[in-house]
Short mmCIF file of C-alpha atoms in Angstrom, two decimals:
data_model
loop_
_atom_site.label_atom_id
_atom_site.label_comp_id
_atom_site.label_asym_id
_atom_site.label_seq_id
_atom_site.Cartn_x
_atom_site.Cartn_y
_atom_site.Cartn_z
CA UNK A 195 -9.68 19.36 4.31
CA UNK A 196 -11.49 17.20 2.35
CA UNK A 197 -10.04 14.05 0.86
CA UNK A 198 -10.00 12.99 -2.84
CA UNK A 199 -12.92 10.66 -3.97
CA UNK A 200 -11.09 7.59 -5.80
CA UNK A 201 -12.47 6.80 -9.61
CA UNK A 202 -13.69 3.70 -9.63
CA UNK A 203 -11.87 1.29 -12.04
CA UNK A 204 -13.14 1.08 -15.08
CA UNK A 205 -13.86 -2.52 -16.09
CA UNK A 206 -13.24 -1.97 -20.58
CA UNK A 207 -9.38 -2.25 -19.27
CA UNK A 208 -9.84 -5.89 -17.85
CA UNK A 209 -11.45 -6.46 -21.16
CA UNK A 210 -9.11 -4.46 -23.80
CA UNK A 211 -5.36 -5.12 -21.82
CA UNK A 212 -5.39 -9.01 -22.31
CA UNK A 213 -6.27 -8.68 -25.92
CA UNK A 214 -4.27 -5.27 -26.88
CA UNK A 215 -0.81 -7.02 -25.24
CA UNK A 216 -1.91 -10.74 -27.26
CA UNK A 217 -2.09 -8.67 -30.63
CA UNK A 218 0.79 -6.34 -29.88
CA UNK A 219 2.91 -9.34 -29.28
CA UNK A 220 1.45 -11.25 -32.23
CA UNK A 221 2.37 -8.10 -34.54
CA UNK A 222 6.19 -8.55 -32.75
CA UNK A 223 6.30 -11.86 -34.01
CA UNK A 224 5.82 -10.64 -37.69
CA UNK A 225 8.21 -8.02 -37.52
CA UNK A 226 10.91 -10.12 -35.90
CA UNK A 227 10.09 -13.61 -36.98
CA UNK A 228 13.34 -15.40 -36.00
CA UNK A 229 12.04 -14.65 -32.39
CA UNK A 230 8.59 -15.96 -33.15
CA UNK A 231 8.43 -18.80 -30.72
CA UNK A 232 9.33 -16.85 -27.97
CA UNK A 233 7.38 -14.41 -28.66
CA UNK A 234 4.47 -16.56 -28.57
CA UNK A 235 5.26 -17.99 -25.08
CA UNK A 236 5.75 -14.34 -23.67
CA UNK A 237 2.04 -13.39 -25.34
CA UNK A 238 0.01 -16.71 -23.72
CA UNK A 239 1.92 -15.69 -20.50
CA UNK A 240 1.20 -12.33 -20.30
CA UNK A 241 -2.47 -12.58 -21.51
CA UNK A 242 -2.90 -15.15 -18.94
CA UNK A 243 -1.38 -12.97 -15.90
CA UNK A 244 -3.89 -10.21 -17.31
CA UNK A 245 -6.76 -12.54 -17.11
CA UNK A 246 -6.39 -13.57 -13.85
CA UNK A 247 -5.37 -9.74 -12.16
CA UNK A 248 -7.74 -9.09 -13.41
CA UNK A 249 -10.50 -11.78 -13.09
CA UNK A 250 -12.92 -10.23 -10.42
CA UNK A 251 -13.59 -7.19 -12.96
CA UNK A 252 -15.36 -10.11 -15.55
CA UNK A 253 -19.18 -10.83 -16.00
CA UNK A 254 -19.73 -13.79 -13.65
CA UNK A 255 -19.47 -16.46 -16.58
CA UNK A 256 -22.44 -18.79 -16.65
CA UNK A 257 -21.35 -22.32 -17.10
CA UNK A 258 -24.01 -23.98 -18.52
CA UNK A 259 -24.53 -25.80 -21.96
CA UNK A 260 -21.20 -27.51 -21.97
CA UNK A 261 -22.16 -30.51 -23.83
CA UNK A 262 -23.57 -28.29 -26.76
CA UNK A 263 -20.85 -25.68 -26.30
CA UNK A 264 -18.32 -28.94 -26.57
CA UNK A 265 -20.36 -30.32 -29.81
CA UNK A 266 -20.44 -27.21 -31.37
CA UNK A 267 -16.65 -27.05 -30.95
CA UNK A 268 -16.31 -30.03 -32.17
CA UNK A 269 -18.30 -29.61 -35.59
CA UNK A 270 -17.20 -26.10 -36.02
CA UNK A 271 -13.26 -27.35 -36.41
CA UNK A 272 -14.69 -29.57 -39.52
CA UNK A 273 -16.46 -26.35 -41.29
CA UNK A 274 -12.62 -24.35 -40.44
CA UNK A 275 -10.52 -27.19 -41.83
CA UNK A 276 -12.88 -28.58 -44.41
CA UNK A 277 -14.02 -25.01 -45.29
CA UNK A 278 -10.30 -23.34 -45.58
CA UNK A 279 -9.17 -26.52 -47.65
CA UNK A 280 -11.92 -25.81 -49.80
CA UNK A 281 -10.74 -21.94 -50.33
CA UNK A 282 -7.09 -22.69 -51.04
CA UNK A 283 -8.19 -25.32 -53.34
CA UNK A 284 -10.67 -23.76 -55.47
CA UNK A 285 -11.47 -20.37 -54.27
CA UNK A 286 -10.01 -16.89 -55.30
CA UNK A 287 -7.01 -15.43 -53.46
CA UNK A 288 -8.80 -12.78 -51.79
CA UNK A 289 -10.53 -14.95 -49.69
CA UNK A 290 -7.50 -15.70 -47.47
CA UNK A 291 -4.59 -13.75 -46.41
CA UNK A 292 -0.79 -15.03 -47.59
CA UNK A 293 0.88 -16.55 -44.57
CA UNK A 294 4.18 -18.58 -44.20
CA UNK A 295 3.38 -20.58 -41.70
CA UNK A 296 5.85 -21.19 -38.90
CA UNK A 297 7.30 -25.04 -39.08
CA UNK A 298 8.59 -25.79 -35.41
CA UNK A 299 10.66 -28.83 -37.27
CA UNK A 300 12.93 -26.40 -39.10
CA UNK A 301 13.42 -24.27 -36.62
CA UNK A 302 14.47 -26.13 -33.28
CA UNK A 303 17.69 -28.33 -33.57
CA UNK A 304 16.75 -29.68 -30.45
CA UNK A 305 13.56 -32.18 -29.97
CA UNK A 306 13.40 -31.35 -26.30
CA UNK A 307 13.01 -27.51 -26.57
CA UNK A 308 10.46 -28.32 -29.89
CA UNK A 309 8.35 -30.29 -27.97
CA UNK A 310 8.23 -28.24 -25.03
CA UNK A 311 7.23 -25.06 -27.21
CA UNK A 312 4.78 -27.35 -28.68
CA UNK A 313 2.84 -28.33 -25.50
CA UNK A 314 3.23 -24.74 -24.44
CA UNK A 315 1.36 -23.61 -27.50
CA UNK A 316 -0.91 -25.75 -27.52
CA UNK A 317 -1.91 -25.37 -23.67
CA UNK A 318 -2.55 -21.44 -24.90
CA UNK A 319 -4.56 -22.18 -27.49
CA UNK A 320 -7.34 -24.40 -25.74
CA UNK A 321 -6.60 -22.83 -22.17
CA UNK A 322 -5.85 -18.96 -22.28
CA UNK A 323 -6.84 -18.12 -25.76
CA UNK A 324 -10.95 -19.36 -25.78
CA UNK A 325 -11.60 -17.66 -22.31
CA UNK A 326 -9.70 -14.42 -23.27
CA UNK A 327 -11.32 -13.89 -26.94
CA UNK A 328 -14.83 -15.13 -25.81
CA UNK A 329 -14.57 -12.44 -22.92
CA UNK A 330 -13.17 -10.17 -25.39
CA UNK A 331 -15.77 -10.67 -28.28
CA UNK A 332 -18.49 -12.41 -27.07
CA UNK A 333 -18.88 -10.82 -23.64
CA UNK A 334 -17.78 -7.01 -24.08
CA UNK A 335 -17.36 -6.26 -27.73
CA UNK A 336 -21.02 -7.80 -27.97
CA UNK A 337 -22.25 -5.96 -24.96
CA UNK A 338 -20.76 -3.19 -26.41
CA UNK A 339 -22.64 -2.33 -29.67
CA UNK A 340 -25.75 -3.27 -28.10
CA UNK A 341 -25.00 -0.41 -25.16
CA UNK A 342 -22.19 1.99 -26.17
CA UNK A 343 -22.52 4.24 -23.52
CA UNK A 344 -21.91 1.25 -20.63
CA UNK A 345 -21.75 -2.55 -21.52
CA UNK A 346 -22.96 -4.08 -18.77
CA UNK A 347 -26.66 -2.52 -19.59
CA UNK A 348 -26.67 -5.15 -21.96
CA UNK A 349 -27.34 -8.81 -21.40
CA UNK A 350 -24.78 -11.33 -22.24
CA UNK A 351 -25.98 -12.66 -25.64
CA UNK A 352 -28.95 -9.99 -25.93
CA UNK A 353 -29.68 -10.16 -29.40
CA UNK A 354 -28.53 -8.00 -32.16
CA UNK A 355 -27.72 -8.15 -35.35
CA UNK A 356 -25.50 -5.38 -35.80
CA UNK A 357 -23.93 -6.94 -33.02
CA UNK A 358 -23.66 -10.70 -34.15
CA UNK A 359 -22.43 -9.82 -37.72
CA UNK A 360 -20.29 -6.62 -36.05
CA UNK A 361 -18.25 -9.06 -34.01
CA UNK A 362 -17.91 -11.68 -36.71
CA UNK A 363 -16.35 -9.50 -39.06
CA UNK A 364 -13.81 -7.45 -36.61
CA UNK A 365 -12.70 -11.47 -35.36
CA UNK A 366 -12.34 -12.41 -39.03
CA UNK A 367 -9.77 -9.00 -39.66
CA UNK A 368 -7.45 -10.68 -36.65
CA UNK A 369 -7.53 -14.07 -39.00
CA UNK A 370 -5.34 -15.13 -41.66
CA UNK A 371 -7.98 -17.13 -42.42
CA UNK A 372 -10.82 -14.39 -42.34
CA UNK A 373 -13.72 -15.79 -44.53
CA UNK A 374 -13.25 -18.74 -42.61
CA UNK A 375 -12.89 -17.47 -39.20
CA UNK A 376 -15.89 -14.78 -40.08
CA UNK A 377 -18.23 -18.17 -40.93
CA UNK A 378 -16.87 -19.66 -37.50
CA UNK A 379 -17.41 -16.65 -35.67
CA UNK A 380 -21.37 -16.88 -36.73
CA UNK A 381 -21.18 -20.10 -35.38
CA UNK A 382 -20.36 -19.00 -31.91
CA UNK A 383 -22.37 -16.50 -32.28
CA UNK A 384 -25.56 -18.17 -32.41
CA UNK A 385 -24.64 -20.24 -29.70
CA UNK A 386 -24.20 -17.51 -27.28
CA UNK A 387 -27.87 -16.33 -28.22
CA UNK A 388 -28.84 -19.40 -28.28
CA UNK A 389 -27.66 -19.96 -24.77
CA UNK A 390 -26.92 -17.01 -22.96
CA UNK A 391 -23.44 -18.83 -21.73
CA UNK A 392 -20.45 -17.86 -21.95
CA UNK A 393 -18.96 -21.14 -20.33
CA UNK A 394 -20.68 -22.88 -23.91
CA UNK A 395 -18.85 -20.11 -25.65
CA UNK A 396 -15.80 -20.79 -23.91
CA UNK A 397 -15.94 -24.67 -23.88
CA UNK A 398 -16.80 -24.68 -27.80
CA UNK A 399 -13.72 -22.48 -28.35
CA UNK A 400 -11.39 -24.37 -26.72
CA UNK A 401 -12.41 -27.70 -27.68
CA UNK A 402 -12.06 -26.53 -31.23
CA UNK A 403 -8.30 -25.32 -30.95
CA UNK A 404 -7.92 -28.59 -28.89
CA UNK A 405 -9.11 -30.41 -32.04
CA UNK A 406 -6.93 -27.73 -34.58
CA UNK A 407 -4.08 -28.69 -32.62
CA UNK A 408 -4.08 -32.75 -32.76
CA UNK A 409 -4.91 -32.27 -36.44
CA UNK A 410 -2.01 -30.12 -36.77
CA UNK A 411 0.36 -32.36 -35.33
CA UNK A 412 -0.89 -35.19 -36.95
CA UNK A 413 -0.89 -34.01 -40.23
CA UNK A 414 2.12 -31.61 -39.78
CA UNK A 415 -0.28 -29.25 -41.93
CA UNK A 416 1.39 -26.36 -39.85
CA UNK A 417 -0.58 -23.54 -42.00
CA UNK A 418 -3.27 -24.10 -39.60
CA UNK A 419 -1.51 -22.80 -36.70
#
């Protein structure tokens, strides 16, 4: 008798599950925008259980270049905000997507609660978000069009163009914002050639939606979240 030889797990799921549920929860919150908030606390929640099930399937993530991965966070929220201004102000409508953009002020009667969603959502965004889309993009979508038949034949940040435009432009079609986010995506981009790091990668990204996020509630200039 002999006994069943187990598959072995295949890691695109670690990669692909995280992502798929964000989006699929992100597409809920269109469809049923009263229960937007929500919704957006159940998506940072679940993609951060995925990540860490999860987290022993990932390319070991070199953490090196933080400083430039932190200044290049830093400069690339000026080219989103300065560049998107620029585009609703003088550019043609095409180059954006129509949005409403959700205004936590007119939608919680209670400070508490807003403020509480508020932290929440901004904890995702400079937390869970930057290590789930650089993993996502930058580590297997990457890897991916260099080596289709197995990503992890392909070095982290190997360069290729197909790849480093390729990735740009998919990340800009999951962007209101998509001229902007394609430019910001180069950005990032050249950084992980540059350095080979996916900690830069990561630490650029989440400085940046640090950043978004104090401009945002400073200005109340909610479009940008």
């Amino acid at each position: 008798m002999t006994t069943a030889t187990k598959k072995p797990f295949d890691p695109t799921w670690a990669y692909v599950a995280p992502m798929a549920a964000f989006l699929l929860l992100t597409q809920a919150g269109v469809w049923w925008p009263d229960a937007y908030p929500w919704v957006y606390i159940a998506k940072t929640l679940l993609a951060a259980t995925l990540l860490a099930l999860f987290w022993r399937h990932y390319t070991t993530i070199r953490w090196t270049h933080l400083a430039l991965g932190a200044a290049v966070g830093a400069i690339s929220i000026v080219q989103w905000i300065g560049m998107e201004k620029l585009l609703l102000a003088y550019g043609p409508s095409w180059t954006h997507m129509a949005a409403d953009p959700f205004v936590p002020t007119n939608h919680f009667s209670s400070p508490p609660v807003m403020w509480t969603w508020i932290a929440l959502r901004w904890a995702g965004a400079f937390l869970v978000v930057p290590v789930m889309e650089e993993l996502f993009w930058r580590d297997w979508v990457w890897r991916t069009i260099v080596a289709p038949n197995d990503f992890r034949l392909a070095r982290v940040g190997e360069w290729d163009p197909t790849a480093f435009f390729g990735v740009a432009a998919v990340f800009a079609c999951v962007h209101v914002q998509w001229l902007t986010a394609f430019v910001w995506a180069c950005i990032i981009g050249a950084l992980l050639w540059k350095t080979k790091s996916l900690g830069a990668c990561i630490v650029a990204h989440g400085v940046a939606n640090l950043l978004l996020g104090a401009y945002v509630l400073t200005t109340r200039d909610w479009y940008f979240w």
